[in-house]
mmCIF file of C-alpha atoms in Angstrom:
data_model
loop_
_atom_site.group_PDB
_atom_site.id
_atom_site.type_symbol
_atom_site.label_atom_id
_atom_site.label_comp_id
_atom_site.label_asym_id
_atom_site.label_seq_id
_atom_site.Cartn_x
_atom_site.Cartn_y
_atom_site.Cartn_z
ATOM 1 C CA MET A 1261 53.509 -7.565 2.061
ATOM 2 C CA ALA A 1262 56.862 -7.505 3.872
ATOM 3 C CA TYR A 1263 59.577 -9.819 2.589
ATOM 4 C CA LYS A 1264 59.819 -12.931 4.783
ATOM 5 C CA ASP A 1265 63.172 -14.543 5.445
ATOM 6 C CA PHE A 1266 63.476 -18.323 5.444
ATOM 7 C CA ARG A 1267 64.004 -18.583 9.188
ATOM 8 C CA LYS A 1268 60.506 -17.171 9.662
ATOM 9 C CA LEU A 1269 59.070 -19.323 6.899
ATOM 10 C CA PHE A 1270 60.680 -22.406 8.386
ATOM 11 C CA HIS A 1271 58.914 -21.850 11.706
ATOM 12 C CA ASP A 1272 55.591 -20.844 10.147
ATOM 13 C CA PRO A 1273 53.322 -23.911 9.886
ATOM 14 C CA THR A 1274 51.132 -22.156 7.298
ATOM 15 C CA SER A 1275 54.081 -21.661 4.906
ATOM 16 C CA ASN A 1276 55.760 -24.116 2.572
ATOM 17 C CA ALA A 1277 59.387 -22.943 2.950
ATOM 18 C CA ASP A 1278 60.671 -25.419 0.353
ATOM 19 C CA ALA A 1279 58.194 -24.253 -2.290
ATOM 20 C CA VAL A 1280 59.012 -20.580 -1.608
ATOM 21 C CA TYR A 1281 62.732 -21.378 -1.813
ATOM 22 C CA GLU A 1282 62.402 -23.094 -5.199
ATOM 23 C CA SER A 1283 60.153 -20.262 -6.449
ATOM 24 C CA ARG A 1284 62.620 -17.535 -5.452
ATOM 25 C CA LEU A 1285 65.646 -19.458 -6.704
ATOM 26 C CA SER A 1286 64.133 -19.973 -10.165
ATOM 27 C CA ASP A 1287 62.577 -16.507 -10.502
ATOM 28 C CA PRO A 1288 64.094 -14.443 -13.386
ATOM 29 C CA ARG A 1289 64.386 -11.484 -10.986
ATOM 30 C CA THR A 1290 66.806 -13.441 -8.775
ATOM 31 C CA LEU A 1291 70.518 -12.649 -8.837
ATOM 32 C CA HIS A 1292 72.703 -15.751 -8.363
ATOM 33 C CA LEU A 1293 75.960 -14.692 -6.705
ATOM 34 C CA GLY A 1294 78.378 -17.517 -7.530
ATOM 35 C CA THR A 1295 79.288 -18.152 -3.895
ATOM 36 C CA THR A 1296 77.918 -19.810 -0.790
ATOM 37 C CA VAL A 1297 76.868 -18.364 2.569
ATOM 38 C CA ALA A 1298 76.377 -20.727 5.520
ATOM 39 C CA GLY A 1299 76.768 -23.670 3.133
ATOM 40 C CA ALA A 1300 74.008 -22.661 0.680
ATOM 41 C CA PRO A 1301 74.194 -21.025 -2.776
ATOM 42 C CA ALA A 1302 73.885 -17.288 -2.203
ATOM 43 C CA PHE A 1303 71.275 -15.247 -4.069
ATOM 44 C CA VAL A 1304 69.262 -12.022 -3.934
ATOM 45 C CA PHE A 1305 65.646 -11.765 -5.020
ATOM 46 C CA MET A 1306 64.758 -8.346 -6.417
ATOM 47 C CA ALA A 1307 61.778 -7.876 -4.142
ATOM 48 C CA PRO A 1308 59.383 -4.911 -4.457
ATOM 49 C CA GLU A 1309 60.952 -3.331 -1.357
ATOM 50 C CA LEU A 1310 64.210 -3.027 -3.247
ATOM 51 C CA TYR A 1311 62.643 -1.252 -6.229
ATOM 52 C CA ASP A 1312 60.830 1.087 -3.841
ATOM 53 C CA ALA A 1313 64.145 1.938 -2.098
ATOM 54 C CA LEU A 1314 65.912 2.572 -5.401
ATOM 55 C CA LEU A 1315 63.175 4.905 -6.644
ATOM 56 C CA GLU A 1316 63.114 6.754 -3.298
ATOM 57 C CA ALA A 1317 66.896 7.159 -3.349
ATOM 58 C CA ALA A 1318 66.752 8.716 -6.837
ATOM 59 C CA ARG A 1319 64.007 11.119 -5.755
ATOM 60 C CA LEU A 1320 65.793 12.153 -2.540
ATOM 61 C CA ASP A 1321 69.039 12.725 -4.421
ATOM 62 C CA LYS A 1322 67.320 15.328 -6.604
ATOM 63 C CA GLU A 1323 65.849 17.055 -3.549
ATOM 64 C CA ILE A 1324 69.247 17.129 -1.845
ATOM 65 C CA LEU A 1325 70.891 18.658 -4.908
ATOM 66 C CA LYS A 1326 68.171 21.323 -5.101
ATOM 67 C CA LEU A 1327 68.736 22.225 -1.440
ATOM 68 C CA GLU A 1328 72.500 22.337 -1.907
ATOM 69 C CA LEU A 1329 72.118 24.744 -4.831
ATOM 70 C CA SER A 1330 69.922 27.009 -2.680
ATOM 71 C CA LEU A 1331 72.641 27.551 -0.076
ATOM 72 C CA PRO A 1332 75.663 29.880 -0.222
ATOM 73 C CA GLY A 1333 78.876 28.071 -1.061
ATOM 74 C CA ARG A 1334 80.486 28.947 2.278
ATOM 75 C CA ALA A 1335 77.537 27.466 4.187
ATOM 76 C CA LEU A 1336 77.628 24.301 2.169
ATOM 77 C CA ASP A 1337 81.386 23.917 2.598
ATOM 78 C CA SER A 1338 81.034 24.275 6.372
ATOM 79 C CA TYR A 1339 78.210 21.745 6.445
ATOM 80 C CA ARG A 1340 80.198 19.227 4.402
ATOM 81 C CA ASP A 1341 83.101 19.562 6.805
ATOM 82 C CA SER A 1342 80.763 19.010 9.745
ATOM 83 C CA CYS A 1343 79.272 15.900 8.101
ATOM 84 C CA LEU A 1344 82.743 14.584 7.258
ATOM 85 C CA ILE A 1345 83.900 15.011 10.851
ATOM 86 C CA ASP A 1346 80.796 13.306 12.219
ATOM 87 C CA GLU A 1347 81.127 10.425 9.787
ATOM 88 C CA ILE A 1348 84.701 9.695 10.877
ATOM 89 C CA VAL A 1349 83.903 9.983 14.581
ATOM 90 C CA LEU A 1350 80.978 7.587 14.179
ATOM 91 C CA THR A 1351 82.731 5.025 11.987
ATOM 92 C CA ASN A 1352 85.446 4.914 14.641
ATOM 93 C CA GLU A 1353 82.906 4.706 17.435
ATOM 94 C CA ILE A 1354 81.103 1.731 15.877
ATOM 95 C CA GLU A 1355 84.412 -0.149 16.066
ATOM 96 C CA GLY A 1356 85.129 0.991 19.641
ATOM 97 C CA VAL A 1357 87.838 3.465 18.548
ATOM 98 C CA ARG A 1358 87.542 6.759 20.456
ATOM 99 C CA SER A 1359 87.960 10.017 18.576
ATOM 100 C CA THR A 1360 86.461 13.465 19.126
ATOM 101 C CA ARG A 1361 85.026 15.987 16.675
ATOM 102 C CA ARG A 1362 87.680 18.468 17.711
ATOM 103 C CA GLU A 1363 90.433 15.927 17.117
ATOM 104 C CA ILE A 1364 89.187 15.058 13.629
ATOM 105 C CA GLY A 1365 88.561 18.740 12.857
ATOM 106 C CA GLU A 1366 92.137 19.599 13.735
ATOM 107 C CA VAL A 1367 93.451 16.873 11.436
ATOM 108 C CA LEU A 1368 91.288 18.229 8.610
ATOM 109 C CA GLU A 1369 92.504 21.745 9.250
ATOM 110 C CA ARG A 1370 96.151 20.636 9.274
ATOM 111 C CA LEU A 1371 95.630 18.603 6.125
ATOM 112 C CA ARG A 1372 94.489 21.703 4.282
ATOM 113 C CA GLU A 1373 97.671 23.408 5.379
ATOM 114 C CA ASN A 1374 99.629 20.480 3.916
ATOM 115 C CA ASP A 1375 100.595 19.222 7.385
ATOM 116 C CA ARG A 1376 100.362 15.438 7.049
ATOM 117 C CA HIS A 1377 101.081 14.395 10.604
ATOM 118 C CA GLY A 1378 99.071 13.136 13.526
ATOM 119 C CA ARG A 1379 96.618 10.406 14.459
ATOM 120 C CA PHE A 1380 93.730 9.647 12.094
ATOM 121 C CA LEU A 1381 95.453 11.347 9.153
ATOM 122 C CA GLY A 1382 94.769 8.429 6.800
ATOM 123 C CA ILE A 1383 91.039 8.179 7.399
ATOM 124 C CA VAL A 1384 90.524 11.976 7.313
ATOM 125 C CA GLN A 1385 92.542 12.293 4.126
ATOM 126 C CA LYS A 1386 90.562 9.501 2.455
ATOM 127 C CA TYR A 1387 87.125 10.843 3.412
ATOM 128 C CA ALA A 1388 88.127 14.403 2.454
ATOM 129 C CA LEU A 1389 88.612 13.167 -1.129
ATOM 130 C CA LEU A 1390 84.976 12.141 -1.571
ATOM 131 C CA GLU A 1391 83.752 15.655 -2.341
ATOM 132 C CA SER A 1392 85.800 15.736 -5.540
ATOM 133 C CA ARG A 1393 84.494 12.325 -6.669
ATOM 134 C CA PRO A 1394 87.967 10.810 -7.076
ATOM 135 C CA ASP A 1395 88.665 7.678 -9.075
ATOM 136 C CA ILE A 1396 89.580 5.097 -6.420
ATOM 137 C CA ALA A 1397 90.158 1.620 -7.766
ATOM 138 C CA VAL A 1398 87.976 -1.060 -6.161
ATOM 139 C CA SER A 1399 88.488 -3.977 -8.529
ATOM 140 C CA THR A 1400 91.204 -6.254 -7.102
ATOM 141 C CA CYS A 1401 92.492 -7.568 -3.785
ATOM 142 C CA ASP A 1402 95.421 -5.236 -4.237
ATOM 143 C CA ASP A 1403 92.973 -2.318 -4.412
ATOM 144 C CA ILE A 1404 91.252 -3.385 -1.216
ATOM 145 C CA ARG A 1405 94.572 -3.675 0.595
ATOM 146 C CA ALA A 1406 95.637 -0.241 -0.682
ATOM 147 C CA ILE A 1407 92.431 1.321 0.700
ATOM 148 C CA TYR A 1408 92.990 -0.464 4.023
ATOM 149 C CA ASP A 1409 96.578 0.754 4.207
ATOM 150 C CA ASP A 1410 95.619 4.350 3.494
ATOM 151 C CA LEU A 1411 92.647 4.297 5.807
ATOM 152 C CA VAL A 1412 93.551 2.425 9.004
ATOM 153 C CA LEU A 1413 96.894 0.615 8.831
ATOM 154 C CA ALA A 1414 98.755 3.300 10.780
ATOM 155 C CA GLU A 1415 96.120 3.232 13.551
ATOM 156 C CA VAL A 1416 96.052 -0.572 13.729
ATOM 157 C CA SER A 1417 99.882 -0.735 13.770
ATOM 158 C CA ALA A 1418 100.064 1.736 16.643
ATOM 159 C CA ALA A 1419 97.210 0.322 18.750
ATOM 160 C CA THR A 1420 97.419 -3.429 18.110
ATOM 161 C CA PRO A 1421 100.501 -4.361 16.074
ATOM 162 C CA GLU A 1422 99.604 -8.036 16.333
ATOM 163 C CA CYS A 1423 96.552 -7.268 14.162
ATOM 164 C CA VAL A 1424 98.543 -6.017 11.162
ATOM 165 C CA PRO A 1425 97.690 -8.234 8.155
ATOM 166 C CA ASP A 1426 100.243 -11.036 7.893
ATOM 167 C CA GLY A 1427 99.344 -12.588 4.543
ATOM 168 C CA ARG A 1428 99.840 -11.556 0.929
ATOM 169 C CA TRP A 1429 96.970 -9.104 1.227
ATOM 170 C CA PHE A 1430 94.860 -10.215 4.130
ATOM 171 C CA ARG A 1431 95.106 -12.315 7.327
ATOM 172 C CA THR A 1432 96.344 -15.913 7.623
ATOM 173 C CA LYS A 1433 94.779 -16.928 10.959
ATOM 174 C CA ILE A 1434 91.224 -17.395 12.148
ATOM 175 C CA VAL A 1435 89.247 -14.448 13.512
ATOM 176 C CA HIS A 1436 85.959 -14.477 15.402
ATOM 177 C CA VAL A 1437 83.340 -11.944 14.303
ATOM 178 C CA VAL A 1438 81.200 -10.476 17.054
ATOM 179 C CA ASP A 1439 78.362 -7.977 17.114
ATOM 180 C CA GLN A 1440 78.278 -4.691 19.081
ATOM 181 C CA ALA A 1441 77.397 -6.543 22.302
ATOM 182 C CA GLY A 1442 80.404 -8.869 21.862
ATOM 183 C CA ILE A 1443 78.212 -11.862 20.971
ATOM 184 C CA PRO A 1444 79.866 -14.162 18.355
ATOM 185 C CA ILE A 1445 78.195 -14.054 14.942
ATOM 186 C CA HIS A 1446 80.482 -16.321 12.931
ATOM 187 C CA ASP A 1447 84.101 -17.004 12.192
ATOM 188 C CA GLY A 1448 85.708 -15.114 9.303
ATOM 189 C CA LEU A 1449 86.634 -17.225 6.288
ATOM 190 C CA GLU A 1450 89.998 -18.986 6.155
ATOM 191 C CA PRO A 1451 92.656 -19.679 4.925
ATOM 192 C CA GLU A 1452 93.852 -16.635 3.015
ATOM 193 C CA SER A 1453 93.549 -18.450 -0.316
ATOM 194 C CA ARG A 1454 89.801 -18.772 0.287
ATOM 195 C CA ILE A 1455 89.590 -15.149 1.446
ATOM 196 C CA ILE A 1456 91.210 -14.119 -1.841
ATOM 197 C CA ASP A 1457 88.858 -16.269 -3.961
ATOM 198 C CA GLU A 1458 85.745 -14.984 -2.175
ATOM 199 C CA MET A 1459 86.951 -11.372 -2.292
ATOM 200 C CA ASN A 1460 87.537 -11.662 -6.033
ATOM 201 C CA ASN A 1461 84.010 -12.963 -6.471
ATOM 202 C CA ALA A 1462 82.580 -10.143 -4.327
ATOM 203 C CA LEU A 1463 84.552 -7.584 -6.361
ATOM 204 C CA GLY A 1464 83.178 -9.084 -9.560
ATOM 205 C CA LEU A 1465 79.656 -8.503 -8.275
ATOM 206 C CA LEU A 1466 80.532 -4.995 -7.103
ATOM 207 C CA ASN A 1467 81.728 -4.060 -10.591
ATOM 208 C CA ASP A 1468 78.828 -5.664 -12.471
ATOM 209 C CA ASP A 1469 77.114 -2.752 -14.198
ATOM 210 C CA GLY A 1470 74.099 -4.929 -14.901
ATOM 211 C CA ILE A 1471 73.120 -4.640 -11.215
ATOM 212 C CA ASP A 1472 71.883 -1.369 -9.729
ATOM 213 C CA LEU A 1473 74.687 0.322 -7.824
ATOM 214 C CA LEU A 1474 72.933 0.505 -4.485
ATOM 215 C CA VAL A 1475 72.192 -3.225 -4.624
ATOM 216 C CA ARG A 1476 75.808 -3.944 -5.564
ATOM 217 C CA VAL A 1477 77.079 -1.843 -2.675
ATOM 218 C CA ALA A 1478 74.714 -3.623 -0.243
ATOM 219 C CA LEU A 1479 75.820 -7.026 -1.509
ATOM 220 C CA PHE A 1480 79.496 -6.194 -1.298
ATOM 221 C CA HIS A 1481 79.018 -4.704 2.152
ATOM 222 C CA PHE A 1482 77.522 -7.976 3.390
ATOM 223 C CA LEU A 1483 80.097 -10.184 1.658
ATOM 224 C CA PHE A 1484 83.016 -8.076 2.947
ATOM 225 C CA GLY A 1485 81.699 -8.410 6.483
ATOM 226 C CA TYR A 1486 81.093 -12.149 6.017
ATOM 227 C CA ILE A 1487 84.626 -12.731 4.628
ATOM 228 C CA HIS A 1488 86.162 -10.479 7.276
ATOM 229 C CA PRO A 1489 89.507 -10.254 5.463
ATOM 230 C CA PHE A 1490 91.527 -8.377 8.157
ATOM 231 C CA TYR A 1491 92.106 -8.908 11.859
ATOM 232 C CA ASP A 1492 91.085 -5.313 12.628
ATOM 233 C CA GLY A 1493 89.713 -2.346 10.639
ATOM 234 C CA ASN A 1494 87.168 -4.364 8.612
ATOM 235 C CA GLY A 1495 84.187 -2.217 9.554
ATOM 236 C CA ARG A 1496 85.882 1.100 8.830
ATOM 237 C CA THR A 1497 87.259 -0.162 5.512
ATOM 238 C CA ASN A 1498 83.893 -1.617 4.513
ATOM 239 C CA ARG A 1499 81.949 1.543 5.397
ATOM 240 C CA PHE A 1500 84.458 3.748 3.537
ATOM 241 C CA ILE A 1501 84.072 1.670 0.382
ATOM 242 C CA SER A 1502 80.280 2.001 0.684
ATOM 243 C CA SER A 1503 80.615 5.765 1.258
ATOM 244 C CA TYR A 1504 82.932 6.135 -1.743
ATOM 245 C CA LEU A 1505 80.687 4.274 -4.138
ATOM 246 C CA ILE A 1506 77.531 6.004 -2.955
ATOM 247 C CA SER A 1507 79.222 9.396 -3.259
ATOM 248 C CA GLN A 1508 79.987 8.501 -6.895
ATOM 249 C CA GLU A 1509 76.363 7.628 -7.694
ATOM 250 C CA TYR A 1510 74.554 10.239 -5.618
ATOM 251 C CA GLU A 1511 75.430 13.697 -4.306
ATOM 252 C CA PRO A 1512 78.873 13.331 -2.612
ATOM 253 C CA ILE A 1513 77.543 14.566 0.730
ATOM 254 C CA VAL A 1514 75.263 11.493 0.864
ATOM 255 C CA GLY A 1515 78.356 9.338 1.301
ATOM 256 C CA LEU A 1516 79.113 11.232 4.524
ATOM 257 C CA GLY A 1517 76.006 9.933 6.290
ATOM 258 C CA ILE A 1518 76.531 6.182 6.155
ATOM 259 C CA SER A 1519 78.005 5.627 9.622
ATOM 260 C CA TYR A 1520 75.393 7.855 11.240
ATOM 261 C CA ALA A 1521 72.596 5.912 9.557
ATOM 262 C CA VAL A 1522 74.115 2.528 10.483
ATOM 263 C CA LYS A 1523 74.683 3.564 14.093
ATOM 264 C CA ASN A 1524 71.217 5.058 14.295
ATOM 265 C CA ASP A 1525 69.717 1.769 13.144
ATOM 266 C CA ILE A 1526 72.408 -0.585 14.477
ATOM 267 C CA ASN A 1527 69.977 -3.249 15.669
ATOM 268 C CA LYS A 1528 68.374 -3.530 12.229
ATOM 269 C CA TYR A 1529 71.851 -3.634 10.663
ATOM 270 C CA TYR A 1530 73.171 -6.450 12.883
ATOM 271 C CA LYS A 1531 69.883 -8.358 12.749
ATOM 272 C CA ALA A 1532 70.037 -8.373 8.943
ATOM 273 C CA PHE A 1533 73.630 -9.686 9.101
ATOM 274 C CA THR A 1534 72.651 -12.401 11.614
ATOM 275 C CA THR A 1535 69.580 -13.428 9.624
ATOM 276 C CA CYS A 1536 71.506 -13.899 6.382
ATOM 277 C CA GLU A 1537 74.364 -15.763 8.075
ATOM 278 C CA HIS A 1538 71.992 -18.327 9.594
ATOM 279 C CA THR A 1539 71.886 -21.780 7.978
ATOM 280 C CA LEU A 1540 68.086 -21.782 7.986
ATOM 281 C CA ASN A 1541 68.061 -18.714 5.740
ATOM 282 C CA ARG A 1542 69.502 -20.907 2.929
ATOM 283 C CA GLY A 1543 71.836 -18.352 1.362
ATOM 284 C CA ASP A 1544 69.166 -15.711 0.756
ATOM 285 C CA LEU A 1545 70.896 -12.315 1.153
ATOM 286 C CA THR A 1546 67.751 -10.349 0.250
ATOM 287 C CA PRO A 1547 66.964 -9.383 3.877
ATOM 288 C CA PHE A 1548 70.324 -7.700 4.272
ATOM 289 C CA VAL A 1549 70.165 -5.946 0.905
ATOM 290 C CA ILE A 1550 66.700 -4.607 1.725
ATOM 291 C CA ALA A 1551 67.811 -3.465 5.202
ATOM 292 C CA PHE A 1552 70.971 -1.802 3.910
ATOM 293 C CA CYS A 1553 69.158 0.035 1.091
ATOM 294 C CA GLU A 1554 66.514 1.225 3.561
ATOM 295 C CA ILE A 1555 69.237 2.458 5.888
ATOM 296 C CA ILE A 1556 70.848 4.456 3.048
ATOM 297 C CA VAL A 1557 67.451 5.883 2.064
ATOM 298 C CA GLN A 1558 66.910 6.934 5.673
ATOM 299 C CA ALA A 1559 70.327 8.595 5.649
ATOM 300 C CA MET A 1560 69.237 10.565 2.584
ATOM 301 C CA ARG A 1561 65.985 11.577 4.271
ATOM 302 C CA ASN A 1562 67.904 12.740 7.351
ATOM 303 C CA LEU A 1563 70.242 14.779 5.129
ATOM 304 C CA ARG A 1564 67.384 16.314 3.156
ATOM 305 C CA ASP A 1565 65.530 17.282 6.318
ATOM 306 C CA SER A 1566 68.650 18.727 7.951
ATOM 307 C CA LEU A 1567 69.492 20.843 4.931
ATOM 308 C CA ALA A 1568 65.896 22.073 4.624
ATOM 309 C CA GLU A 1569 65.767 22.991 8.318
ATOM 310 C CA LYS A 1570 69.081 24.807 8.169
ATOM 311 C CA ARG A 1571 68.159 26.690 5.016
ATOM 312 C CA THR A 1572 64.916 27.923 6.608
ATOM 313 C CA ALA A 1573 66.758 28.992 9.761
ATOM 314 C CA PHE A 1574 69.446 30.671 7.671
ATOM 315 C CA GLU A 1575 66.886 32.756 5.763
ATOM 316 C CA GLN A 1576 65.008 33.685 8.948
ATOM 317 C CA HIS A 1577 68.149 34.678 10.848
ATOM 318 C CA LEU A 1578 69.408 36.857 7.998
ATOM 319 C CA GLU A 1579 66.052 38.561 7.697
ATOM 320 C CA THR A 1580 66.133 39.393 11.419
ATOM 321 C CA THR A 1581 69.779 40.531 11.531
ATOM 322 C CA ASP A 1582 69.259 42.703 8.433
ATOM 323 C CA ARG A 1583 66.457 44.447 10.274
ATOM 324 C CA LEU A 1584 68.339 44.880 13.555
ATOM 325 C CA LEU A 1585 71.829 45.822 12.394
ATOM 326 C CA PRO A 1586 73.392 48.732 10.513
ATOM 327 C CA PRO A 1587 74.447 47.908 6.913
ATOM 328 C CA GLU A 1588 78.179 47.735 7.742
ATOM 329 C CA SER A 1589 77.626 44.864 10.222
ATOM 330 C CA ARG A 1590 75.361 42.696 8.102
ATOM 331 C CA ASP A 1591 78.190 40.846 6.322
ATOM 332 C CA VAL A 1592 79.662 39.939 9.725
ATOM 333 C CA ALA A 1593 76.249 38.732 10.873
ATOM 334 C CA GLU A 1594 75.940 36.496 7.779
ATOM 335 C CA VAL A 1595 79.324 34.892 8.525
ATOM 336 C CA LEU A 1596 78.216 34.286 12.148
ATOM 337 C CA VAL A 1597 74.867 32.858 11.077
ATOM 338 C CA THR A 1598 76.630 30.544 8.620
ATOM 339 C CA ALA A 1599 79.157 29.339 11.209
ATOM 340 C CA THR A 1600 76.459 28.829 13.824
ATOM 341 C CA LEU A 1601 74.135 26.774 11.654
ATOM 342 C CA PHE A 1602 76.557 24.871 9.442
ATOM 343 C CA SER A 1603 79.827 24.492 11.366
ATOM 344 C CA PHE A 1604 80.295 22.344 14.446
ATOM 345 C CA GLU A 1605 82.350 24.900 16.400
ATOM 346 C CA GLY A 1606 81.495 28.434 15.305
ATOM 347 C CA ILE A 1607 84.297 30.536 13.798
ATOM 348 C CA GLY A 1608 87.477 32.237 15.025
ATOM 349 C CA THR A 1609 88.373 35.886 14.476
ATOM 350 C CA ALA A 1610 91.220 35.091 12.059
ATOM 351 C CA ALA A 1611 88.883 32.992 9.900
ATOM 352 C CA MET A 1612 86.151 35.653 10.049
ATOM 353 C CA ALA A 1613 88.540 38.405 8.984
ATOM 354 C CA ARG A 1614 89.909 36.212 6.170
ATOM 355 C CA VAL A 1615 86.446 35.351 4.852
ATOM 356 C CA LEU A 1616 85.392 39.013 4.816
ATOM 357 C CA GLY A 1617 88.759 40.294 3.532
ATOM 358 C CA ILE A 1618 89.091 42.845 6.351
ATOM 359 C CA SER A 1619 91.512 43.555 9.185
ATOM 360 C CA ARG A 1620 90.820 42.363 12.713
ATOM 361 C CA GLN A 1621 90.424 45.950 13.843
ATOM 362 C CA THR A 1622 87.694 46.523 11.263
ATOM 363 C CA LEU A 1623 86.125 43.185 12.224
ATOM 364 C CA TYR A 1624 85.894 44.171 15.907
ATOM 365 C CA LYS A 1625 84.176 47.457 14.953
ATOM 366 C CA ARG A 1626 81.615 45.624 12.862
ATOM 367 C CA LEU A 1627 80.995 43.103 15.641
ATOM 368 C CA GLU A 1628 80.245 45.807 18.193
ATOM 369 C CA PRO A 1629 76.537 46.359 17.264
ATOM 370 C CA LEU A 1630 75.996 42.579 17.647
ATOM 371 C CA ARG A 1631 77.694 42.663 21.070
ATOM 372 C CA LYS A 1632 75.450 45.503 22.239
ATOM 373 C CA LEU A 1633 72.390 43.493 21.275
ATOM 374 C CA GLY A 1634 73.713 40.402 23.062
ATOM 375 C CA LEU A 1635 73.862 38.414 19.833
ATOM 376 C CA ILE A 1636 77.356 36.999 20.188
ATOM 377 C CA GLU A 1637 78.452 33.906 22.096
ATOM 378 C CA SER A 1638 82.163 33.309 22.602
ATOM 379 C CA PHE A 1639 83.946 30.186 23.795
ATOM 380 C CA LYS A 1640 87.480 28.855 23.955
ATOM 381 C CA ILE A 1641 88.794 26.015 21.793
ATOM 382 C CA GLY A 1642 92.323 25.448 23.011
ATOM 383 C CA ARG A 1643 93.911 28.866 23.073
ATOM 384 C CA LYS A 1644 91.616 30.313 20.405
ATOM 385 C CA THR A 1645 88.374 32.206 20.923
ATOM 386 C CA HIS A 1646 85.530 31.172 18.661
ATOM 387 C CA TYR A 1647 82.247 32.974 18.070
ATOM 388 C CA ALA A 1648 78.688 31.963 17.287
ATOM 389 C CA LEU A 1649 75.327 33.647 17.104
ATOM 390 C CA ASN A 1650 73.163 33.628 20.240
ATOM 391 C CA ARG A 1651 70.071 32.153 18.630
ATOM 392 C CA GLU A 1652 67.878 32.447 21.752
ATOM 393 C CA ARG A 1653 68.605 36.155 21.962
ATOM 394 C CA LEU A 1654 67.958 36.556 18.237
ATOM 395 C CA ALA A 1655 64.580 34.841 18.652
ATOM 396 C CA GLU A 1656 63.693 37.235 21.489
ATOM 397 C CA LEU A 1657 64.602 40.283 19.385
ATOM 398 C CA ALA A 1658 62.764 38.886 16.344
ATOM 399 C CA GLU A 1659 59.482 38.893 18.301
ATOM 400 C CA ARG A 1660 59.744 42.576 19.196
#
């Protein structure tokens, strides 16, 4: 039976909302959060839906690891980069900040060449760390401000300098929180002294090892949004913290699918926020925690399915190219197959030659059999020519 929030129970003449409230509040499975939401003591009831989501997340994590181990390292590296780029583009997009995949990809490329200049450097640099499972402190208000500064302060300062935090750590003035349609949800907490107190309480919950990590992350995600500590950049900061903590508990690549999953189920996400912020819901944050955990589980399913589909295609494409091409061109074909399936923009000649450890002249010779079969697509990115495999042509040849 699906978990019913108190707004529904209140309007259901067959339900005794008061009795359900007292039952949930006194249940030993209930987590009391030491704060209030919409004027009521906040709590989470560990409903069956939550245990189901936690078990499913653990199972999916094992499947994802198994798929990762079945792929060549170069393919997996390209796929991680592609996921990282998409995650940043989408977390920006949710906040109405425009960025392109090419733009983020160029920042990532420059960063690896130790060029630390350009727009979006902070957010790219921060997300790029997740693969190595870094130790990022998330225990104090100072830690939250440090993450914010690294992640978005430069962008906020450049775009809307009036939105730079003006308090000790956070904001000092009121801010109105709206949903994606611009409809007001609630006002962020004030003054800063209250923001600090509530953030410290939320951080205490986040670091409570007695609560399952995914539940802690969901709780903190809600409370961070409810507190709304900054004028601008709250959503991006909040999603990064969720991505970081999830990448610590599960396969790191899982943390690079949060924004996609949220955006893909944005109505469910905002509805859960709105439900839990309503006075009739009486401080019960369970609906949001369930929704958030289900969104993360869906992100893991999407990742598992994507990896499985790409692995199957990778094996099929290599089998076909091995049959069609002379031995000296098969390594080039593998690089092209990898770039086509796992990278978002194919691969340039310099990168191809570097990967294979050969000169460009040798590379062009090995590419020639693929050209004759019509298996190469080329396109310009800036001044550079990039290549990918013509998958339609490969499918035609595979049937012969």
